[in-house]
Short mmCIF file of C-alpha atoms in Angstrom, two decimals:
data_model
loop_
_atom_site.label_atom_id
_atom_site.label_comp_id
_atom_site.label_asym_id
_atom_site.label_seq_id
_atom_site.Cartn_x
_atom_site.Cartn_y
_atom_site.Cartn_z
CA MET T 1 0.13 0.14 0.06
CA ARG T 2 2.77 2.37 1.23
CA THR T 3 4.78 1.96 -2.44
CA ASN T 4 1.47 2.50 -4.81
CA LYS T 5 1.25 5.45 -2.26
CA LEU T 6 4.91 6.33 -3.42
CA PHE T 7 4.08 5.72 -7.27
CA THR T 8 0.89 7.89 -7.20
CA SER T 9 1.91 10.95 -4.69
CA GLN T 10 5.89 11.85 -4.68
CA TYR T 11 6.38 10.55 -8.02
CA LYS T 12 3.88 12.10 -9.67
CA GLU T 13 5.44 15.45 -8.59
CA LEU T 14 8.68 14.46 -9.68
CA PHE T 15 7.40 12.71 -13.17
CA LEU T 16 5.10 15.43 -14.51
CA PRO T 17 7.70 18.31 -14.37
CA LEU T 18 10.84 15.78 -16.33
CA ILE T 19 8.33 14.31 -18.91
CA VAL T 20 7.91 17.79 -19.51
CA GLU T 21 11.57 18.10 -20.24
CA GLN T 22 11.96 15.47 -21.94
CA LEU T 23 9.32 15.77 -24.55
CA PHE T 24 10.70 19.19 -25.11
CA LEU T 25 14.54 17.36 -25.21
CA THR T 26 13.08 15.24 -27.59
CA LEU T 27 10.95 18.27 -29.77
CA ILE T 28 14.45 19.35 -30.95
CA GLY T 29 15.23 16.76 -32.32
CA ASN T 30 11.96 15.91 -33.73
CA PHE T 31 11.87 19.09 -35.48
CA ASN T 32 15.50 19.58 -36.14
CA VAL T 33 14.55 16.35 -38.50
CA PHE T 34 11.49 18.49 -40.30
CA LEU T 35 13.60 21.58 -40.57
CA PHE T 36 16.10 19.61 -42.33
CA SER T 37 13.89 17.73 -44.45
CA LEU T 38 12.76 21.30 -45.69
CA PHE T 39 15.75 20.86 -47.39
CA ASN T 40 15.69 17.63 -48.68
CA ASP T 41 16.58 13.84 -47.07
CA GLN T 42 19.83 13.74 -48.54
CA MET T 43 20.77 16.59 -45.53
CA VAL T 44 18.69 14.43 -43.05
CA ALA T 45 20.89 11.54 -43.76
CA ALA T 46 23.73 13.80 -43.10
CA ILE T 47 22.68 15.25 -39.64
CA GLY T 48 21.76 11.92 -38.87
CA ILE T 49 24.67 10.06 -39.38
CA SER T 50 26.82 13.03 -37.80
CA ASP T 51 24.66 13.22 -34.55
CA GLN T 52 25.07 9.34 -34.22
CA LEU T 53 28.60 9.89 -33.57
CA LEU T 54 28.54 12.95 -31.06
CA ASN T 55 26.52 10.96 -29.61
CA ILE T 56 28.78 8.93 -28.76
CA PHE T 57 31.44 11.22 -27.92
CA ALA T 58 28.39 12.79 -25.90
CA MET T 59 28.14 9.57 -23.65
CA ILE T 60 32.15 10.03 -23.36
CA THR T 61 32.07 13.02 -20.97
CA ASN T 62 28.82 11.73 -19.74
CA ILE T 63 30.56 9.45 -17.54
CA VAL T 64 32.02 12.37 -15.23
CA VAL T 65 28.15 13.48 -15.10
CA LEU T 66 26.33 9.41 -14.56
CA GLY T 67 29.32 9.12 -11.71
CA ALA T 68 29.13 12.69 -9.91
CA SER T 69 24.73 12.06 -10.37
CA ILE T 70 25.29 9.13 -8.50
CA LEU T 71 27.28 10.27 -5.26
CA ILE T 72 25.32 13.40 -5.58
CA ILE T 73 21.89 11.78 -5.72
CA GLN T 74 23.24 9.86 -1.65
CA ASN T 75 24.50 13.08 -0.25
CA ALA T 76 21.46 15.29 -1.47
CA ASP T 77 21.33 17.20 1.90
CA LYS T 78 22.40 20.95 2.84
CA SER T 79 25.07 19.12 6.06
CA ARG T 80 27.10 17.31 2.71
CA ILE T 81 27.39 20.32 0.99
CA GLU T 82 31.34 20.49 1.45
CA TYR T 83 31.17 17.01 0.18
CA VAL T 84 29.17 18.13 -2.89
CA LYS T 85 31.20 20.97 -3.73
CA SER T 86 33.86 18.18 -3.76
CA ILE T 87 32.10 15.97 -6.60
CA LEU T 88 31.20 19.21 -8.67
CA LYS T 89 35.08 20.19 -8.18
CA GLU T 90 36.63 17.23 -9.28
CA SER T 91 34.11 16.84 -12.26
CA VAL T 92 34.52 20.01 -13.57
CA ILE T 93 38.11 19.31 -14.24
CA LEU T 94 37.71 15.79 -15.12
CA ASN T 95 34.78 16.57 -18.21
CA LEU T 96 37.31 19.66 -19.51
CA ILE T 97 39.98 16.60 -19.97
CA ILE T 98 37.99 14.49 -21.85
CA ALA T 99 36.13 17.72 -23.52
CA LEU T 100 39.45 18.94 -24.81
CA LEU T 101 40.36 15.65 -25.85
CA ILE T 102 37.48 14.65 -27.96
CA VAL T 103 37.57 18.30 -30.55
CA LEU T 104 41.05 17.27 -31.06
CA SER T 105 40.04 13.69 -32.01
CA VAL T 106 37.26 15.22 -33.98
CA PHE T 107 38.97 17.71 -35.52
CA LEU T 108 41.65 15.86 -37.00
CA PHE T 109 39.66 12.73 -37.48
CA ASN T 110 36.43 13.09 -38.56
CA LYS T 111 36.60 12.39 -42.57
CA ASN T 112 37.93 8.95 -41.23
CA LEU T 113 35.20 8.26 -38.52
CA LEU T 114 32.85 9.06 -41.48
CA GLN T 115 34.44 6.66 -43.99
CA LEU T 116 33.99 4.23 -41.11
CA MET T 117 30.43 4.52 -40.80
CA GLN T 118 29.90 4.55 -44.59
CA THR T 119 28.59 7.89 -45.44
CA PRO T 120 28.15 8.60 -49.01
CA LYS T 121 30.28 10.19 -50.96
CA GLU T 122 28.11 13.45 -51.50
CA LEU T 123 27.47 14.04 -48.09
CA LEU T 124 30.92 13.77 -46.86
CA ASP T 125 31.91 16.98 -46.65
CA GLU T 126 29.02 18.68 -45.05
CA THR T 127 29.08 16.14 -42.21
CA SER T 128 32.19 17.43 -41.87
CA ILE T 129 31.65 20.67 -41.08
CA TYR T 130 28.32 20.38 -39.41
CA ILE T 131 30.44 17.28 -36.98
CA ARG T 132 33.34 19.94 -36.49
CA VAL T 133 31.71 22.50 -34.89
CA VAL T 134 28.85 20.84 -32.93
CA SER T 135 31.54 18.79 -30.97
CA LEU T 136 32.67 21.98 -29.58
CA SER T 137 29.29 21.86 -27.74
CA ILE T 138 29.78 18.77 -25.93
CA VAL T 139 31.50 20.89 -22.78
CA PHE T 140 28.55 23.03 -23.11
CA LEU T 141 26.31 19.94 -22.51
CA ALA T 142 28.96 17.85 -20.01
CA MET T 143 28.74 21.21 -17.70
CA THR T 144 24.54 21.59 -18.14
CA SER T 145 24.23 17.84 -17.45
CA LEU T 146 26.25 18.07 -14.66
CA MET T 147 24.80 22.07 -13.29
CA LEU T 148 20.67 20.21 -13.80
CA ALA T 149 21.52 17.30 -12.18
CA SER T 150 22.43 19.16 -8.59
CA LEU T 151 19.38 21.22 -9.38
CA ARG T 152 17.15 17.81 -9.34
CA ALA T 153 18.54 16.48 -6.91
CA PHE T 154 18.40 18.79 -4.13
CA GLY T 155 15.19 19.05 -5.11
CA TYR T 156 14.64 21.71 -7.31
CA VAL T 157 12.96 19.51 -10.61
CA LYS T 158 10.47 22.12 -12.10
CA ASN T 159 14.15 24.66 -11.70
CA ALA T 160 16.06 22.06 -13.73
CA VAL T 161 13.23 21.18 -16.62
CA SER T 162 12.63 25.11 -16.93
CA VAL T 163 15.95 25.65 -17.59
CA SER T 164 16.00 22.74 -20.19
CA VAL T 165 13.50 23.55 -21.78
CA LEU T 166 14.62 27.32 -22.05
CA ASN T 167 17.63 25.97 -23.59
CA THR T 168 15.36 23.44 -25.79
CA VAL T 169 13.42 26.86 -26.78
CA LEU T 170 16.69 28.43 -28.22
CA VAL T 171 17.95 25.86 -30.04
CA ILE T 172 14.98 25.71 -32.09
CA ILE T 173 15.05 29.60 -32.75
CA GLY T 174 17.93 29.51 -33.49
CA ASN T 175 18.22 26.96 -36.30
CA SER T 176 14.96 28.20 -37.39
CA LEU T 177 15.74 31.28 -37.89
CA ILE T 178 18.55 29.71 -40.53
CA VAL T 179 15.87 27.32 -42.65
CA ILE T 180 13.18 29.53 -42.62
CA LEU T 181 15.12 32.96 -43.69
CA ASN T 182 17.27 31.07 -45.40
CA LEU T 183 20.48 32.54 -43.89
CA GLY T 184 22.30 29.46 -44.94
CA GLY T 185 22.87 25.49 -45.16
CA ILE T 186 24.36 23.30 -43.04
CA SER T 187 27.79 25.01 -41.50
CA TYR T 188 25.07 27.61 -39.86
CA ILE T 189 22.87 25.58 -38.80
CA ALA T 190 25.66 23.59 -36.78
CA VAL T 191 27.00 27.65 -35.96
CA ALA T 192 23.85 28.59 -34.55
CA THR T 193 23.30 25.00 -31.94
CA LEU T 194 26.75 25.83 -30.96
CA LEU T 195 25.63 28.93 -29.40
CA ALA T 196 22.07 28.47 -27.92
CA ARG T 197 23.79 25.23 -26.46
CA LEU T 198 26.73 28.12 -24.66
CA LEU T 199 23.64 30.22 -23.79
CA GLY T 200 21.90 27.57 -21.56
CA MET T 201 24.89 26.56 -19.96
CA ILE T 202 25.15 30.21 -19.11
CA ILE T 203 21.50 30.08 -17.51
CA THR T 204 21.85 27.26 -16.12
CA PHE T 205 24.47 28.45 -14.46
CA LEU T 206 23.43 31.38 -13.00
CA THR T 207 20.32 29.46 -12.35
CA LEU T 208 22.61 26.69 -9.83
CA LYS T 209 24.02 29.66 -7.85
CA LYS T 210 20.34 31.03 -7.77
CA ASN T 211 18.79 28.44 -5.68
CA ILE T 212 21.99 26.36 -4.08
CA PRO T 213 24.27 29.41 -3.15
CA GLU T 214 26.02 27.19 -0.85
CA LEU T 215 27.60 25.60 -3.43
CA PHE T 216 29.95 28.24 -4.58
CA ILE T 217 31.17 29.83 -1.02
CA ILE T 218 34.38 29.40 -0.60
CA ASP T 219 35.47 30.55 2.86
CA LYS T 220 38.11 27.05 3.07
CA PRO T 221 40.12 25.36 1.13
CA PHE T 222 38.53 22.44 -0.89
CA LYS T 223 39.05 19.16 1.45
CA LYS T 224 41.25 16.87 -0.85
CA LEU T 225 39.40 13.74 -1.18
CA PRO T 226 39.93 10.60 -3.72
CA LEU T 227 36.44 11.32 -5.52
CA LYS T 228 38.07 11.63 -9.14
CA LYS T 229 38.85 7.63 -8.76
CA GLU T 230 35.89 7.42 -7.23
CA ILE T 231 33.59 9.23 -9.96
CA LEU T 232 35.13 7.43 -12.31
CA SER T 233 35.17 3.76 -10.24
CA LEU T 234 30.92 4.79 -10.71
CA GLY T 235 30.57 6.59 -14.41
CA ILE T 236 32.43 4.28 -16.27
CA PRO T 237 30.46 1.27 -16.07
CA SER T 238 27.22 3.91 -15.75
CA ALA T 239 28.27 5.41 -19.08
CA MET T 240 29.70 2.53 -20.65
CA GLU T 241 26.36 0.61 -20.80
CA GLN T 242 25.06 3.78 -22.62
CA ILE T 243 28.21 4.27 -25.36
CA SER T 244 28.11 0.54 -25.88
CA TYR T 245 24.60 0.75 -26.76
CA ASN T 246 25.43 3.90 -28.58
CA PHE T 247 29.02 2.39 -29.97
CA SER T 248 26.32 -0.64 -31.35
CA GLN T 249 23.99 1.64 -33.21
CA THR T 250 26.64 3.19 -34.75
CA ILE T 251 28.25 0.30 -36.46
CA ILE T 252 24.30 -0.71 -36.87
CA THR T 253 24.16 2.92 -38.59
CA ALA T 254 27.03 2.29 -40.55
CA ILE T 255 25.83 -1.46 -41.89
CA ILE T 256 22.04 0.42 -43.21
CA ALA T 257 24.12 3.22 -44.74
CA SER T 258 25.91 -0.27 -47.10
CA LEU T 259 21.49 -0.24 -48.31
CA GLY T 260 21.61 3.59 -49.46
CA THR T 261 19.94 6.90 -48.16
CA ILE T 262 16.33 5.66 -48.33
CA ALA T 263 17.31 2.88 -45.63
CA VAL T 264 19.22 5.63 -43.40
CA SER T 265 16.06 8.01 -44.01
CA SER T 266 13.58 4.64 -42.39
CA LYS T 267 15.41 5.01 -39.60
CA ILE T 268 16.04 8.24 -38.71
CA TYR T 269 12.33 8.87 -39.23
CA THR T 270 11.35 6.44 -37.58
CA GLN T 271 12.78 6.74 -33.95
CA THR T 272 12.02 10.96 -34.68
CA ILE T 273 8.01 9.23 -34.83
CA THR T 274 8.57 7.40 -31.51
CA SER T 275 11.39 8.76 -29.88
CA PHE T 276 9.10 10.48 -27.35
CA ILE T 277 8.45 7.34 -26.31
CA PHE T 278 11.48 6.23 -25.02
CA SER T 279 11.23 9.52 -23.28
CA ILE T 280 8.94 8.63 -21.16
CA GLY T 281 11.40 5.97 -19.54
CA VAL T 282 13.89 8.36 -19.39
CA ALA T 283 11.38 10.13 -17.56
CA ALA T 284 10.79 7.71 -15.47
CA GLY T 285 13.99 6.42 -14.65
CA VAL T 286 15.39 10.28 -13.21
CA SER T 287 12.41 10.13 -11.58
CA GLY T 288 12.87 6.75 -9.71
CA ASN T 289 16.27 7.23 -9.04
CA LEU T 290 14.94 10.66 -6.68
CA ILE T 291 12.85 8.69 -5.28
CA ILE T 292 15.64 5.71 -4.94
CA GLY T 293 17.50 7.71 -3.65
CA ASN T 294 15.85 9.24 -0.88
CA LEU T 295 14.42 5.68 0.11
CA TYR T 296 18.41 5.14 0.04
CA ARG T 297 18.92 7.19 2.70
CA GLU T 298 16.31 6.18 4.43
CA LYS T 299 17.76 2.27 4.33
CA ASN T 300 14.32 0.78 2.85
CA PHE T 301 15.21 -1.83 0.52
CA GLU T 302 12.54 -3.18 0.82
CA LYS T 303 10.38 -0.80 -0.42
CA ILE T 304 13.00 0.18 -3.23
CA GLU T 305 12.67 -3.07 -4.97
CA ASP T 306 9.12 -2.98 -5.29
CA PHE T 307 8.65 0.28 -6.58
CA GLY T 308 10.89 -0.02 -9.08
CA ILE T 309 9.53 -3.53 -10.27
CA MET T 310 6.39 -1.18 -9.96
CA ASN T 311 7.51 1.12 -12.35
CA THR T 312 9.59 -0.99 -14.68
CA ASN T 313 6.27 -2.56 -15.48
CA LYS T 314 3.80 0.63 -15.33
CA ILE T 315 5.74 3.05 -17.82
CA SER T 316 5.98 -0.03 -19.94
CA LEU T 317 2.95 -0.76 -20.74
CA ILE T 318 1.89 2.94 -21.98
CA ALA T 319 4.66 2.75 -23.59
CA ALA T 320 3.20 -0.01 -25.24
CA GLY T 321 -0.23 1.52 -25.93
CA ILE T 322 0.77 4.68 -27.33
CA ASN T 323 2.87 2.76 -30.34
CA LEU T 324 -0.23 0.95 -30.97
CA ILE T 325 -1.81 4.34 -31.34
CA LEU T 326 1.44 5.77 -33.64
CA ALA T 327 1.60 2.15 -35.95
CA LEU T 328 -2.50 2.30 -36.59
CA PHE T 329 -1.90 6.49 -38.01
CA GLY T 330 1.65 5.48 -39.38
CA ASN T 331 0.69 6.80 -42.69
CA TYR T 332 -0.74 10.56 -42.30
CA ILE T 333 2.36 10.99 -39.01
CA VAL T 334 5.25 10.12 -41.94
CA LYS T 335 4.10 12.09 -44.39
CA ILE T 336 4.85 14.90 -41.99
CA PHE T 337 8.20 14.41 -42.99
CA THR T 338 8.29 13.28 -46.28
CA THR T 339 6.03 12.08 -49.70
CA ASN T 340 9.24 9.88 -50.52
CA PRO T 341 6.46 6.87 -51.57
CA ASP T 342 10.24 4.30 -50.47
CA ILE T 343 10.04 5.70 -47.13
CA MET T 344 7.01 5.76 -46.40
CA GLU T 345 5.91 1.89 -46.46
CA ILE T 346 9.29 1.08 -44.79
CA VAL T 347 8.80 3.66 -41.93
CA ARG T 348 4.95 2.44 -41.62
CA ASN T 349 6.40 -0.94 -41.26
CA LEU T 350 8.61 -0.33 -38.82
CA LEU T 351 6.58 1.47 -36.70
CA PHE T 352 3.95 -2.37 -35.84
CA PHE T 353 7.65 -2.85 -34.41
CA GLN T 354 7.83 -0.02 -32.45
CA ILE T 355 5.10 -1.76 -30.59
CA LEU T 356 7.05 -4.40 -29.25
CA LEU T 357 10.39 -2.88 -29.32
CA ASP T 358 9.72 0.27 -27.48
CA PRO T 359 8.27 -0.88 -24.41
CA MET T 360 11.53 -3.21 -23.66
CA ARG T 361 13.88 -0.51 -24.39
CA VAL T 362 11.71 1.77 -21.29
CA SER T 363 12.04 -0.83 -19.48
CA ASN T 364 15.83 -0.79 -19.40
CA GLU T 365 16.28 2.23 -18.96
CA ILE T 366 14.38 2.15 -15.99
CA LEU T 367 16.19 -1.10 -14.76
CA VAL T 368 19.27 0.24 -15.24
CA ASN T 369 19.14 4.18 -13.75
CA SER T 370 18.08 1.70 -11.02
CA LEU T 371 20.43 -0.37 -10.63
CA ASN T 372 22.90 2.51 -11.28
CA VAL T 373 21.73 4.66 -8.32
CA LEU T 374 22.38 1.46 -6.40
CA LYS T 375 26.65 1.07 -7.65
CA ASP T 376 25.48 -1.73 -8.69
CA VAL T 377 27.64 -0.49 -11.71
CA LYS T 378 29.07 -2.98 -13.58
CA TYR T 379 26.59 -5.80 -14.54
CA PRO T 380 24.36 -3.46 -16.68
CA VAL T 381 27.77 -3.14 -19.06
CA MET T 382 28.18 -6.14 -18.73
CA VAL T 383 25.35 -7.38 -20.23
CA GLY T 384 25.11 -4.83 -22.54
CA ILE T 385 28.48 -5.38 -24.39
CA ILE T 386 27.80 -9.33 -24.45
CA THR T 387 24.69 -9.05 -25.81
CA THR T 388 25.18 -5.48 -28.17
CA TYR T 389 28.45 -7.90 -29.65
CA ALA T 390 27.67 -11.27 -29.50
CA LEU T 391 23.85 -11.20 -30.92
CA VAL T 392 22.74 -7.88 -32.27
CA ILE T 393 26.27 -6.41 -34.70
CA PRO T 394 26.53 -10.77 -35.44
CA LEU T 395 22.99 -10.89 -36.27
CA SER T 396 22.87 -7.55 -37.87
CA TYR T 397 25.46 -7.55 -40.23
CA LEU T 398 23.91 -11.37 -41.14
CA ALA T 399 20.40 -10.34 -41.71
CA VAL T 400 21.59 -7.14 -43.91
CA ASN T 401 24.59 -8.02 -45.40
CA LYS T 402 24.69 -11.68 -46.36
CA LEU T 403 20.41 -12.69 -46.48
CA GLY T 404 19.74 -9.04 -48.31
CA MET T 405 16.65 -9.19 -45.73
CA GLY T 406 16.85 -5.82 -45.35
CA LEU T 407 15.68 -3.04 -43.07
CA GLN T 408 13.08 -4.70 -41.36
CA SER T 409 15.31 -7.80 -40.09
CA VAL T 410 17.66 -5.17 -37.66
CA TRP T 411 14.19 -4.14 -36.11
CA ILE T 412 13.49 -7.75 -35.53
CA VAL T 413 17.25 -8.14 -33.85
CA PHE T 414 16.44 -5.09 -31.64
CA ILE T 415 13.41 -6.88 -30.14
CA ILE T 416 14.79 -9.35 -29.29
CA ASP T 417 17.98 -7.39 -27.45
CA GLU T 418 15.76 -5.74 -25.81
CA SER T 419 13.38 -8.82 -24.23
CA LEU T 420 17.05 -10.41 -23.68
CA ARG T 421 17.88 -7.84 -21.31
CA ARG T 422 14.86 -7.01 -19.62
CA LEU T 423 14.82 -10.38 -18.39
CA LEU T 424 18.35 -10.24 -16.90
CA PHE T 425 18.10 -6.81 -15.77
CA THR T 426 14.86 -7.88 -13.80
CA LYS T 427 16.28 -11.07 -12.57
CA ARG T 428 19.48 -8.75 -11.13
CA PHE T 429 16.87 -6.51 -9.16
CA LYS T 430 15.18 -8.85 -7.94
CA SER T 431 17.86 -10.69 -6.66
CA GLY T 432 18.98 -7.71 -3.95
CA LYS T 433 22.43 -8.03 -5.07
CA TRP T 434 23.02 -4.15 -5.00
CA ILE T 435 22.12 -4.32 -0.86
CA LYS T 436 25.19 -5.56 0.03
CA LEU T 437 27.15 -3.38 -2.25
CA ASN T 438 25.67 -0.32 -0.39
CA GLU T 439 25.98 -2.13 2.88
CA VAL T 440 30.22 -2.48 2.30
CA GLU T 441 30.55 1.00 0.58
CA ASP T 442 28.69 2.52 3.25
CA GLY T 443 31.26 2.70 5.91
CA GLN T 444 33.32 4.46 3.77
CA LYS T 445 31.36 6.77 2.69
CA ILE T 446 32.96 10.63 4.44
#
């Protein structure tokens, strides 16, 4: 009974603003795809390929953000403010170093990476410009994510959402002006994105300083704590699961690119149409993390397990229902993005596959988030790497390049993978092995 009340009251207060935030974050991607489609399907493919690589680079900086977020959530109390300040200081230093290395790598090897992605030759030059410019914004995104995580952990969820939405609107306005006023092509869109993300980071900084000024009071030297190691020990496994997934998507995009621009555009349009469903899973995962963090500080491990499974099951059912509606009306929705009959036919078929795929994906997002915040960070990445490289990539390559089964076969592989991962993550969460991990580390906390 208590768990049900927790789900309906405290959860609702967290979930509703967070789903608004996630939907706006998704909107930027969808709106950009729509804007780019006003040029042509080739621009959609070019930016889609670039963003696949940029997502991997963002995941690398997210190593620090995830590790720091776990520590901040578990110590989000004014009595622990000095400890949180030390976490943020070490995180900023680590992120600056990582971001610098990423930008240097992109500027030196961008065309090599794009060629590995099987980028069509006619798209290579424009894609190269876009990825170099937008890569400069990776550090802005990392710092913004770190500050937003701090706001949420200390209970300023609505403030974090407001800032996140504003940041998204800035990017949309910039890109819209470029396209609608015909001010330039893909390079101008990249510059607009870069400037909007810089401004967004500044706004987030000012919001954090206003709401938690204690974080910026330096009345004594920072304690020299071994936090870099702890941040990385939590962040690397947490981020590796996401990096592995995104890297596999990059390889699969390269496999799909071998089928031509129509296949790549079909993949992007399908994922654009259904992307807000995954946003529901992200919002549910973040909301669940904050509640689990509170229960963790109370040492209420039994309620953590009950809540985690309930959260997963309810959001999974919601995802299935929404996907069914999208599939039934897919014929009308896809016309918003393209009139190419070949692309439209493929997308309509893939939307029905999404009815099985997305409930599994959102379930795994929630379960992995729950395990990570409880410091059970190694198991999800181990499962993710094994299933990705022993199952998803080999089967996708076999289906597309050897058997000539087309894009739909890749979606079948996705469904098998996500279903297997949900089974394994659910079993792990119910096993309670994360309790022992936290019991061991409680005595080490400063």
